[in-house]
PDB file of C-alpha atoms in Angstrom:
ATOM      1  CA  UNK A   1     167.223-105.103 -33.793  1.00  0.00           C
ATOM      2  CA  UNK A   2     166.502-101.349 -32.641  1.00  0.00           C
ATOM      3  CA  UNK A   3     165.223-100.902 -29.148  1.00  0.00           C
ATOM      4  CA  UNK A   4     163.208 -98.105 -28.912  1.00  0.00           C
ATOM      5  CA  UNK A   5     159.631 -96.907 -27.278  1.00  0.00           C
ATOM      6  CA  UNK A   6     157.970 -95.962 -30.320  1.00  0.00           C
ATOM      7  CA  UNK A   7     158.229 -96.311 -34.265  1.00  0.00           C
ATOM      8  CA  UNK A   8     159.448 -92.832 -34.602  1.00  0.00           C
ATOM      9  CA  UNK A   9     162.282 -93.589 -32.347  1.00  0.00           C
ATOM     10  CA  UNK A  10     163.246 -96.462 -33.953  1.00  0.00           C
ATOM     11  CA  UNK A  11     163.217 -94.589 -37.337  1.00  0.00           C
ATOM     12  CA  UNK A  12     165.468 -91.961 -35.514  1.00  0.00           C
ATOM     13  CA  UNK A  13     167.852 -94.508 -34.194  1.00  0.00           C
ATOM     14  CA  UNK A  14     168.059 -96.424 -37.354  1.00  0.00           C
ATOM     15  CA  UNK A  15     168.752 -93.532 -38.945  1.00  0.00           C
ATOM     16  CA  UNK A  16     171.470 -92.770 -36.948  1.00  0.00           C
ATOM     17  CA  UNK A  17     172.877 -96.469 -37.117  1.00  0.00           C
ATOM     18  CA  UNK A  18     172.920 -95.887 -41.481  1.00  0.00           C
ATOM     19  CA  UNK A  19     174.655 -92.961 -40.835  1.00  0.00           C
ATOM     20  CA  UNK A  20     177.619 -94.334 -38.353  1.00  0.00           C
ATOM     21  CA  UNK A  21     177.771 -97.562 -40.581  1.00  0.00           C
ATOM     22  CA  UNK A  22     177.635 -96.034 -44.215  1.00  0.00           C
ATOM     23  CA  UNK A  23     177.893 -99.502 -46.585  1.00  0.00           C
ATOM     24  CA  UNK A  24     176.143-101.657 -43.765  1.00  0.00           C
ATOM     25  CA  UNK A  25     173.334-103.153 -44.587  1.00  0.00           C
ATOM     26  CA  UNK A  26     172.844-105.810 -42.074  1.00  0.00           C
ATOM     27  CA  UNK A  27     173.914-105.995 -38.432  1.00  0.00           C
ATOM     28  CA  UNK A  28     172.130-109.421 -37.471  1.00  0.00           C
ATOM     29  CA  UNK A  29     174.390-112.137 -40.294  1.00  0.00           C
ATOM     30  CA  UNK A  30     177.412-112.935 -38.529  1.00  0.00           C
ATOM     31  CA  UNK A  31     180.249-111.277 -39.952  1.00  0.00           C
ATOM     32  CA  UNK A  32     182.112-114.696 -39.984  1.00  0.00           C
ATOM     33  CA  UNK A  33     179.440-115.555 -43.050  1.00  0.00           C
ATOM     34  CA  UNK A  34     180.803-112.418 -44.771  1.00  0.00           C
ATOM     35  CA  UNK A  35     184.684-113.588 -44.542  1.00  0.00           C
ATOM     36  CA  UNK A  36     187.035-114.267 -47.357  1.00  0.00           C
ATOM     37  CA  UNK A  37     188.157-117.640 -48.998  1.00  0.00           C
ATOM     38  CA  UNK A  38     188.893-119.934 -45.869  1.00  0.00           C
ATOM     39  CA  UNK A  39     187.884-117.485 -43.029  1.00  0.00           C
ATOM     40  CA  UNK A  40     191.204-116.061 -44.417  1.00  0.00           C
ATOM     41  CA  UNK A  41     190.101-112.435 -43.229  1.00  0.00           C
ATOM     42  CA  UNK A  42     187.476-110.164 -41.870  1.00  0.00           C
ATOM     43  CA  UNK A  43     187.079-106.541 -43.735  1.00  0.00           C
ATOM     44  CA  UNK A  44     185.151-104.408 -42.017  1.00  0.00           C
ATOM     45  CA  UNK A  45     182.388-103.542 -45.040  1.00  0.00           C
ATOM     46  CA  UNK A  46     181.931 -99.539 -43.570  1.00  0.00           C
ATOM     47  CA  UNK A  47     182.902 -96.847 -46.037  1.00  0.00           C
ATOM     48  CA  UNK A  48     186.267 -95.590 -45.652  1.00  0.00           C
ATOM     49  CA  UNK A  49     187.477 -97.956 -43.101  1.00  0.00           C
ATOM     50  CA  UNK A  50     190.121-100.161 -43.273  1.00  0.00           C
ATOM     51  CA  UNK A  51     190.169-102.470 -39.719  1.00  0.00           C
ATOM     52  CA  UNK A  52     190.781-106.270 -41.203  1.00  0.00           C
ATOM     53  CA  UNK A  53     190.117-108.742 -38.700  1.00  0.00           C
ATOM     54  CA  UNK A  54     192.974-111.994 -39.867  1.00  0.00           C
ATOM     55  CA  UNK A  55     191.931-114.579 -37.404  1.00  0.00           C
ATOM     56  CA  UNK A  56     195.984-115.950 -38.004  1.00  0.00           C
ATOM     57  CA  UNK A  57     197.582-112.814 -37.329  1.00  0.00           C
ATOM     58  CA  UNK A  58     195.225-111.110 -34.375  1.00  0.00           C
ATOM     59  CA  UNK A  59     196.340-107.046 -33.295  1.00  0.00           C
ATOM     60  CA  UNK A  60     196.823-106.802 -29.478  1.00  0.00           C
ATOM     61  CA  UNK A  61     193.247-104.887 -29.080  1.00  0.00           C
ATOM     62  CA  UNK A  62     191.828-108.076 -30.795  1.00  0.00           C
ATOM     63  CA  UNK A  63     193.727-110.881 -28.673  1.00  0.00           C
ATOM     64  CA  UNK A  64     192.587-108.873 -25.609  1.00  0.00           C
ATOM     65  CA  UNK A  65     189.210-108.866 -26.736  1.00  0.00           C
ATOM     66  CA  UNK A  66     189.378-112.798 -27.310  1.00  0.00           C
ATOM     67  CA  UNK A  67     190.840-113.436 -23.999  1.00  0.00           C
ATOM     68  CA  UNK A  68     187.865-111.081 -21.956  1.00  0.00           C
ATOM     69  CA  UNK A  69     185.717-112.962 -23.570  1.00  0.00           C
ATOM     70  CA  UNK A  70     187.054-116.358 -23.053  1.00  0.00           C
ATOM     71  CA  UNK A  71     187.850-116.138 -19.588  1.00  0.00           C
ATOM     72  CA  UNK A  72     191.276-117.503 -20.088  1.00  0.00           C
ATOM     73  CA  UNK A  73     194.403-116.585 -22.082  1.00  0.00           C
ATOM     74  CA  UNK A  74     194.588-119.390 -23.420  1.00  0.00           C
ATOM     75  CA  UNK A  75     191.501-120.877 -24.087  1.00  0.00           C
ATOM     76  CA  UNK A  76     190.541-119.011 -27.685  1.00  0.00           C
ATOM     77  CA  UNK A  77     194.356-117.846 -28.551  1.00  0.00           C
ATOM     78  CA  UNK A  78     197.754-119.411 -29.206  1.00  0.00           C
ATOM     79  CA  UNK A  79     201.067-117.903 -30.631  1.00  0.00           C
ATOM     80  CA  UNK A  80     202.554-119.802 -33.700  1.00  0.00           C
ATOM     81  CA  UNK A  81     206.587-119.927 -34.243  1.00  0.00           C
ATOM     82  CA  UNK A  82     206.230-116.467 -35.863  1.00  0.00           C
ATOM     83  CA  UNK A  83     205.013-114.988 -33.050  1.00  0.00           C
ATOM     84  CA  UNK A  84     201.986-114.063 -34.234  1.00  0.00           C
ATOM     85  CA  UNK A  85     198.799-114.561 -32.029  1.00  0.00           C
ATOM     86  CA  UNK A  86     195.950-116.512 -34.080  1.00  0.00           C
ATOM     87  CA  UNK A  87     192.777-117.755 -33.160  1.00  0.00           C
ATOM     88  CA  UNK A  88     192.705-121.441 -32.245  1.00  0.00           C
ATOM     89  CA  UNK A  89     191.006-123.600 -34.659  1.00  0.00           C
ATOM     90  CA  UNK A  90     190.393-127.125 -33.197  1.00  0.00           C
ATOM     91  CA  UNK A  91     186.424-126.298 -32.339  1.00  0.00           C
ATOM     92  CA  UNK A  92     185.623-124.595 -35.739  1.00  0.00           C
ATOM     93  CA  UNK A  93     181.983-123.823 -34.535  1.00  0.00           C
ATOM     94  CA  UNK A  94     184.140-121.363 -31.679  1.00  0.00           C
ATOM     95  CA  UNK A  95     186.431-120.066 -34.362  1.00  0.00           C
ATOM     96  CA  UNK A  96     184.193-118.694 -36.606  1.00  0.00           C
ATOM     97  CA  UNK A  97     182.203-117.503 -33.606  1.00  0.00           C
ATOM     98  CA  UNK A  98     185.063-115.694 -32.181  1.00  0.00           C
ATOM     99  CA  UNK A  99     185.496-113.744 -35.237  1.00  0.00           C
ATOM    100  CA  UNK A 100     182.027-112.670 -35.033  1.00  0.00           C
ATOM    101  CA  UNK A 101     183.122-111.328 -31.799  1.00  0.00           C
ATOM    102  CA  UNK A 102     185.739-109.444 -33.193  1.00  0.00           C
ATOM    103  CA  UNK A 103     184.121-108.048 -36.111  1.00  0.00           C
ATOM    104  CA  UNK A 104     180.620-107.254 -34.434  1.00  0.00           C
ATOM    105  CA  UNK A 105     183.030-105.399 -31.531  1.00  0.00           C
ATOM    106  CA  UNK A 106     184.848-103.115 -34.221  1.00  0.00           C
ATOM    107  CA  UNK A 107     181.386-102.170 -35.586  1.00  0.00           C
ATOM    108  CA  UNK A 108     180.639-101.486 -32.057  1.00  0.00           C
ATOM    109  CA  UNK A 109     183.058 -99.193 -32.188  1.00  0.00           C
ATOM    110  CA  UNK A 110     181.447 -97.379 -35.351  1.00  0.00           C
ATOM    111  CA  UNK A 111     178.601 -97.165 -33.579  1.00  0.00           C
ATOM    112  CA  UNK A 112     179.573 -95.585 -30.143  1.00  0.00           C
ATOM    113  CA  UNK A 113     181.006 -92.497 -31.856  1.00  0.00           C
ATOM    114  CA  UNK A 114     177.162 -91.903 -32.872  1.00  0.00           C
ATOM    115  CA  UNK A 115     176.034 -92.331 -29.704  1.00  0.00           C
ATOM    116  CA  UNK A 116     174.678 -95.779 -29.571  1.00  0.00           C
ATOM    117  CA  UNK A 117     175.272 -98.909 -27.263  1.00  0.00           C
ATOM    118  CA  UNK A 118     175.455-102.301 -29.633  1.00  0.00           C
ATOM    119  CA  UNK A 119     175.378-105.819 -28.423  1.00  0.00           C
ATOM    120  CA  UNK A 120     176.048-108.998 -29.972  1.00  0.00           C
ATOM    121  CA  UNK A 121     175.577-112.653 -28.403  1.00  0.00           C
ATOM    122  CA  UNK A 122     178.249-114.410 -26.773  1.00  0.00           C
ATOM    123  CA  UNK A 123     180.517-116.125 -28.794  1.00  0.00           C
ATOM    124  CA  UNK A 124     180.383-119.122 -26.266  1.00  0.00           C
ATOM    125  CA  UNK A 125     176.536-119.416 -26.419  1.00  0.00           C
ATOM    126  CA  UNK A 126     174.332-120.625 -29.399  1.00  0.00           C
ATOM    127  CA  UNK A 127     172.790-117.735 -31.163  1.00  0.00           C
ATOM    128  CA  UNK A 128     169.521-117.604 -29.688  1.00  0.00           C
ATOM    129  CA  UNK A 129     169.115-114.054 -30.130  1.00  0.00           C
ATOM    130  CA  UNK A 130     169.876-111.467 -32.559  1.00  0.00           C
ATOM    131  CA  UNK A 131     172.193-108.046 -32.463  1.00  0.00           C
ATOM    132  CA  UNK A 132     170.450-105.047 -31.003  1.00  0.00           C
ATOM    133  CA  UNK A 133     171.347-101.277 -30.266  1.00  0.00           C
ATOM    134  CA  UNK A 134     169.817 -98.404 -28.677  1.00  0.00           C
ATOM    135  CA  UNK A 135     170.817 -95.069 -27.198  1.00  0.00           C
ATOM    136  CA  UNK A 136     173.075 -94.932 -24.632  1.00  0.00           C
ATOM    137  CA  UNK A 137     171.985 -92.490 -22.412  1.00  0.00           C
ATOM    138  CA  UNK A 138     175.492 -91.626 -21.082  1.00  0.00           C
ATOM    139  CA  UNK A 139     176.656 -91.325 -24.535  1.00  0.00           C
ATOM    140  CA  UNK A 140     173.784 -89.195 -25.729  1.00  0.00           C
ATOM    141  CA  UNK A 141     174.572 -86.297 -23.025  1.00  0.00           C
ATOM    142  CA  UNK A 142     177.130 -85.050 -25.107  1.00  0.00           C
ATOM    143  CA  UNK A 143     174.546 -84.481 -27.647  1.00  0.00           C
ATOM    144  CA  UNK A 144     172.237 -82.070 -25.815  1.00  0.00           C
ATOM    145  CA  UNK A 145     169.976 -81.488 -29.310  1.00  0.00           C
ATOM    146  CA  UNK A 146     169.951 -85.039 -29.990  1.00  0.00           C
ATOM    147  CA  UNK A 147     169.083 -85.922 -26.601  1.00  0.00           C
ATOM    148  CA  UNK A 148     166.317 -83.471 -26.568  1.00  0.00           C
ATOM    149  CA  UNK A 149     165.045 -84.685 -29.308  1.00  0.00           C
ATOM    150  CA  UNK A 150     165.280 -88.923 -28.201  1.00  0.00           C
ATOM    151  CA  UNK A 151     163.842 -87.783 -24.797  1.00  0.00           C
ATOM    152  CA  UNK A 152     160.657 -86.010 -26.849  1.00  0.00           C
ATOM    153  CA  UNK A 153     160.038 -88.902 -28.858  1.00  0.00           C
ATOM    154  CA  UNK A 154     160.649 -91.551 -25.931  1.00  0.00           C
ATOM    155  CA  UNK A 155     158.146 -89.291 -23.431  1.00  0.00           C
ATOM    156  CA  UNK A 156     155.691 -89.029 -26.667  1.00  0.00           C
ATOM    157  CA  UNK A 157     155.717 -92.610 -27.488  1.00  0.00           C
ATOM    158  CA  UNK A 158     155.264 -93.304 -23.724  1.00  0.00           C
ATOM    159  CA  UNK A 159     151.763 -90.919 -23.460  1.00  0.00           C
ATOM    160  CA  UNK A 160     150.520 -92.111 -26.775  1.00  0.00           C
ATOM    161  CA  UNK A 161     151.028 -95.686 -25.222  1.00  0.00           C
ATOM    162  CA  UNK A 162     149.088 -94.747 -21.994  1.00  0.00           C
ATOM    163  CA  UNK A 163     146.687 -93.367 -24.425  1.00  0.00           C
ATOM    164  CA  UNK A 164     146.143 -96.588 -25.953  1.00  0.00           C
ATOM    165  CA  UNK A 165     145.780 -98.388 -22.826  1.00  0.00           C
ATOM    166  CA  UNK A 166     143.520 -96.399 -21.157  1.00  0.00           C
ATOM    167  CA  UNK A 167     141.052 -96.160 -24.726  1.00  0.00           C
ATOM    168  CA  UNK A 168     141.349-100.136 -24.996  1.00  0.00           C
ATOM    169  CA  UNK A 169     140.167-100.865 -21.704  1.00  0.00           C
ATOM    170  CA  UNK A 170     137.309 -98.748 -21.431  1.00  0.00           C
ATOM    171  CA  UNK A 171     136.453 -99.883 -24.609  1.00  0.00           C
ATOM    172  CA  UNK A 172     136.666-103.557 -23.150  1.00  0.00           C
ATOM    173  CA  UNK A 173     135.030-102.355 -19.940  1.00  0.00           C
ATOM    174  CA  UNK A 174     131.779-100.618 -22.393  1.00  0.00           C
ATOM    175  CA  UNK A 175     131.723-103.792 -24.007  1.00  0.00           C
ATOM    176  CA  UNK A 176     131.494-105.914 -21.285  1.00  0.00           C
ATOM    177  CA  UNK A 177     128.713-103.969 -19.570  1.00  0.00           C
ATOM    178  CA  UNK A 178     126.450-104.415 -23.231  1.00  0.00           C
ATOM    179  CA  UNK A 179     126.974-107.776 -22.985  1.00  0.00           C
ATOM    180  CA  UNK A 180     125.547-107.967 -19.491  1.00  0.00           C
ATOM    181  CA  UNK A 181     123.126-105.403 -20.061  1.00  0.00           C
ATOM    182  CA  UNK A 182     121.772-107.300 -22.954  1.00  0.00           C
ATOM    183  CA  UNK A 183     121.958-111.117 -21.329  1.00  0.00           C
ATOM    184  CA  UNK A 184     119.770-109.210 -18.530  1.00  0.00           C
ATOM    185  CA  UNK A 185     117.378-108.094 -20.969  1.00  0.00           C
ATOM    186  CA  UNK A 186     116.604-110.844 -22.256  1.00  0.00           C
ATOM    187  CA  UNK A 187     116.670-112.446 -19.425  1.00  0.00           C
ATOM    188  CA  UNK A 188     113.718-110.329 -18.574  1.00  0.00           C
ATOM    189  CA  UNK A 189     112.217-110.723 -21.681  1.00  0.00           C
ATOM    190  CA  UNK A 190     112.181-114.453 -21.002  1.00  0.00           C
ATOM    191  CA  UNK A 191     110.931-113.944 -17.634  1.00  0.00           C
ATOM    192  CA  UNK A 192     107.996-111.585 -18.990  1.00  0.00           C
ATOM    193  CA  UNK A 193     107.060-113.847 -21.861  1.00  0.00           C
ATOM    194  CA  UNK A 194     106.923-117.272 -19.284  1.00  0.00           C
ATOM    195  CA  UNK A 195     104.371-115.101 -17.139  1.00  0.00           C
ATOM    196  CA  UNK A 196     102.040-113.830 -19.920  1.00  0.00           C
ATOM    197  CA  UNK A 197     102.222-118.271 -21.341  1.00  0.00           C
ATOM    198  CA  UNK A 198     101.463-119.509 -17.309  1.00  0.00           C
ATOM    199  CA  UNK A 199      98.130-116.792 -17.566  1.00  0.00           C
ATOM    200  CA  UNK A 200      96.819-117.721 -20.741  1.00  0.00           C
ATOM    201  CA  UNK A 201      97.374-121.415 -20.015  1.00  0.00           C
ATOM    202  CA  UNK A 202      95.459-121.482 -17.248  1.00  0.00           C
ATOM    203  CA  UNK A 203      92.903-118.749 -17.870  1.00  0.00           C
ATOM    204  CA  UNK A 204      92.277-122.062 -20.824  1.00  0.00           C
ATOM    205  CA  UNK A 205      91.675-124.310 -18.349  1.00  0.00           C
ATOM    206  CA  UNK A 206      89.253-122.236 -16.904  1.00  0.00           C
ATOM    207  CA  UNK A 207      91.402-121.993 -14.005  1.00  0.00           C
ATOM    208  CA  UNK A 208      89.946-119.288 -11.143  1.00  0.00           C
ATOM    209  CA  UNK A 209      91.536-115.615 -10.630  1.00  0.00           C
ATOM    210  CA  UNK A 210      92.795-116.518  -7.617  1.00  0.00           C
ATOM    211  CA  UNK A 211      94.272-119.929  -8.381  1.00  0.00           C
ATOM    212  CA  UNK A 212      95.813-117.820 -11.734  1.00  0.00           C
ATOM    213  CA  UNK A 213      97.605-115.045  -9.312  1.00  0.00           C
ATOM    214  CA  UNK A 214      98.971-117.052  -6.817  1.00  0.00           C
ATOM    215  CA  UNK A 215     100.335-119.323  -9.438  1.00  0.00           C
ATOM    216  CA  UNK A 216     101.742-116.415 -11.036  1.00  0.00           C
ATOM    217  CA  UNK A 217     103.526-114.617  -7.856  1.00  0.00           C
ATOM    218  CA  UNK A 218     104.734-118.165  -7.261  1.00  0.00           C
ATOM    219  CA  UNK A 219     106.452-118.374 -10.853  1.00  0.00           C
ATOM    220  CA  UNK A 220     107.413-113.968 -10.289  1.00  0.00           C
ATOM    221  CA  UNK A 221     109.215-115.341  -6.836  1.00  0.00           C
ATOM    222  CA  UNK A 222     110.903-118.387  -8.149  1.00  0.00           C
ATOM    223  CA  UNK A 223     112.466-115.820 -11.253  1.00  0.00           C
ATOM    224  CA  UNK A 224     113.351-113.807  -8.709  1.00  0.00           C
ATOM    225  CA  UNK A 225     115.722-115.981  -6.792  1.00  0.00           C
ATOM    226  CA  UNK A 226     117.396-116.795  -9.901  1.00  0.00           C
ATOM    227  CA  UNK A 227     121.355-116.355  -9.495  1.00  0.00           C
ATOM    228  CA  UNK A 228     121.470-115.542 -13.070  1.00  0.00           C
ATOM    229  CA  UNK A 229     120.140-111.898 -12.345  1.00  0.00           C
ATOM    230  CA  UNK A 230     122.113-110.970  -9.425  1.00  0.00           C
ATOM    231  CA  UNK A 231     124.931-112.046 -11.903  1.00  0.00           C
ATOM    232  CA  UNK A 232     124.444-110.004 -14.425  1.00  0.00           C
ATOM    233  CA  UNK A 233     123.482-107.300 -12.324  1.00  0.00           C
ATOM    234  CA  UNK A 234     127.155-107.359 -10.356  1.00  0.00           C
ATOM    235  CA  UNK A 235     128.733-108.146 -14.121  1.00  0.00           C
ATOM    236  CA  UNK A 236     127.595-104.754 -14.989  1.00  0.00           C
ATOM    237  CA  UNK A 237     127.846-102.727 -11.620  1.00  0.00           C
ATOM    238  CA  UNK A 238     131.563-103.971 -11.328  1.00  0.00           C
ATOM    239  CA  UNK A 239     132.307-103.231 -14.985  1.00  0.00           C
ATOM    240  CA  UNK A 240     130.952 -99.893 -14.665  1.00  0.00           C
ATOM    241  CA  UNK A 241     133.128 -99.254 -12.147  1.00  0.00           C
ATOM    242  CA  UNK A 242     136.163-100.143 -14.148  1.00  0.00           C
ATOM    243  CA  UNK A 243     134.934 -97.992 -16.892  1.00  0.00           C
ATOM    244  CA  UNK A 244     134.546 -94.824 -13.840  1.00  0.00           C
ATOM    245  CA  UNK A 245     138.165 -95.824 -12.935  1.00  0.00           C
ATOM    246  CA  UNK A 246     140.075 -95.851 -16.214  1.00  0.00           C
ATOM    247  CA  UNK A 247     138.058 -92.782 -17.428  1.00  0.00           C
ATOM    248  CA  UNK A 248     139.322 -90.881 -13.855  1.00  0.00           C
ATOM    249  CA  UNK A 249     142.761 -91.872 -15.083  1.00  0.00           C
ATOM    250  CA  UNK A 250     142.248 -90.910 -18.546  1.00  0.00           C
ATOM    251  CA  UNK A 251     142.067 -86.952 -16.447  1.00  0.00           C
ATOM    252  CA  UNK A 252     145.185 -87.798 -14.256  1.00  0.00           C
ATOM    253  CA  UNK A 253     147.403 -88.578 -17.390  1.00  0.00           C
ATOM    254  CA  UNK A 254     146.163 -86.371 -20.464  1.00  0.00           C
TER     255      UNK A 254
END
């Protein structure tokens, strides 16, 4: 999995992955999957290149790498009568894990020369998550072109993201104050339209001016102290607001 701040840096980095690891076509299957008859070897599937990884006949780079990762000379690594270092194979779920190890650290290899930091799960833990790579920064400074050109994309990707974010919420926040705007209205409407029904009721019942007025400041008074208006009313002030705020950012940032 490429880490990267935007889809044209990932293109860029994947590119550069297909180019350090010509004949590669997947990173994430463990390479133990990809071994010969009876885990009997390890060839590393990259044009050209010839590192075997024999889990019965390690190299000293590999044994080191089993033992750094093992915590314990021992643990992952015995010599046979030969003196040859193998892997040990009485947990086979750690065996073939180990050569994962091994394999996915030579391709790490590969894949330093271009530039680019690789991981790969522990071979101790269950694999929960998958291979991933990305630039190395400290790498990529020997590469002033191709660091120019990361940096662009990453510092692109990064203002077309703020972009986003600052568009989305005052869209939200514009959205949010219709909503209240319009619950007010017809709130008012509602209001209006219970007035103009308490008149011509009692106008009717032959009910006097007087009697009709007070009645009707009486209902205007009770609307009034409804909570519902305030509510709406702060809904849209403090909306506003947020819409004011992300719009004065908007000037800060582009």
């Amino acid at each position: 999995m490429s880490i990267c701040e935007s889809d044209a840096g990932a293109e860029l980095l994947n590119k550069a992955v297909l180019s350090a690891l010509p004949g590669v076509s997947d990173l994430h299957t463990p390479p133990s999957a990809q071994t010969s008859a009876s885990a009997d070897a390890w060839n590393c599937p990259v044009n050209g290149c010839m590192q075997t990884v024999r889990p019965f006949d390690l190299t000293q780079q590999q044994r080191e790498l089993v033992v750094t990762l093992s915590g314990d000379p021992d643990a992952m690594v015995i010599q046979d009568s030969r003196g040859r270092v193998r892997l040990r194979r009485r947990d086979p779920w750690m065996f073939l894990r180990y050569i994962d190890a091994i394999a996915w650290d030579h391709l790490s290899w590969h894949l330093h020369r271009a530039h680019i930091t690789f991981y790969y799960p522990h071979p101790s833990k269950p694999y929960k998550e998958c291979p991933g790579w990305w630039w190395s920064d400290v790498l990529l400074a020997r590469d002033r072109s191709l660091q120019l050109e990361v940096t662009e994309l990453e510092a692109s990707a990064k203002q077309d993201r703020r972009q986003w974010i600052v568009t989305k919420a005052i869209d939200s926040a514009q959205r949010k104050v219709q909503r209240a705007c319009a619950r007010l209205t017809r709130w008012r409407y509602n209001a209006l339209h219970a007035r103009r029904e308490l008149v011509s009721d009692m106008f009717s019942l032959d009910r006097g001016l007087v009697e009709v007025g007070r009645a009707l400041l009486a209902l205007v008074r009770q609307q009034e102290s409804d909570p519902a208006t305030a509510a709406y009313s702060e809904e849209i002030a403090h909306y506003r607001a947020v819409e004011m705020e992300w719009t004065e950012e908007q000037y800060i940032w582009f």
